[in-house]
């Protein structure tokens, strides 16, 4: 991609950023629709996991360590554990609410699809940040 002119690279990077914004917006819309369509706001409880998910990485990981590398540092291992627990909570909360009969199948399906849209957004972000031309990590 280095042989492209500067304006073309900027346009492509803007398109990538726009696609990330559309994915995040779609996840938020699915999250809100899961609550609004069924007049039950309990599914919004899973938003807590979306807010808490990056917190261990911000507080404990540090800037020199990669989260994907093996480490003997106990803080990095603790960070991985808390991030995994938050990730499981994103699926567990709607599942528990469905099992308890608090939400219906439609809200449950929208909650899980919102979770997977946010996961797809994260994977696309990590893929884009690995490229040399568009790295903000």
mmCIF file of C-alpha atoms in Angstrom, residues 50-52 78 101 110 126 132:
data_model
loop_
_atom_site.group_PDB
_atom_site.id
_atom_site.type_symbol
_atom_site.label_atom_id
_atom_site.label_comp_id
_atom_site.label_asym_id
_atom_site.label_seq_id
_atom_site.Cartn_x
_atom_site.Cartn_y
_atom_site.Cartn_z
ATOM 1 C CA UNK A 50 -18.933 -3.648 27.709
ATOM 2 C CA UNK A 51 -17.894 -0.810 30.017
ATOM 3 C CA UNK A 52 -15.900 -3.029 32.387
ATOM 4 C CA UNK A 78 -4.524 -11.019 36.525
ATOM 5 C CA UNK A 101 -37.724 -15.853 32.193
ATOM 6 C CA UNK A 110 -30.646 -9.356 19.717
ATOM 7 C CA UNK A 126 -7.037 -5.291 15.800
ATOM 8 C CA UNK A 132 1.911 -0.271 9.254
#
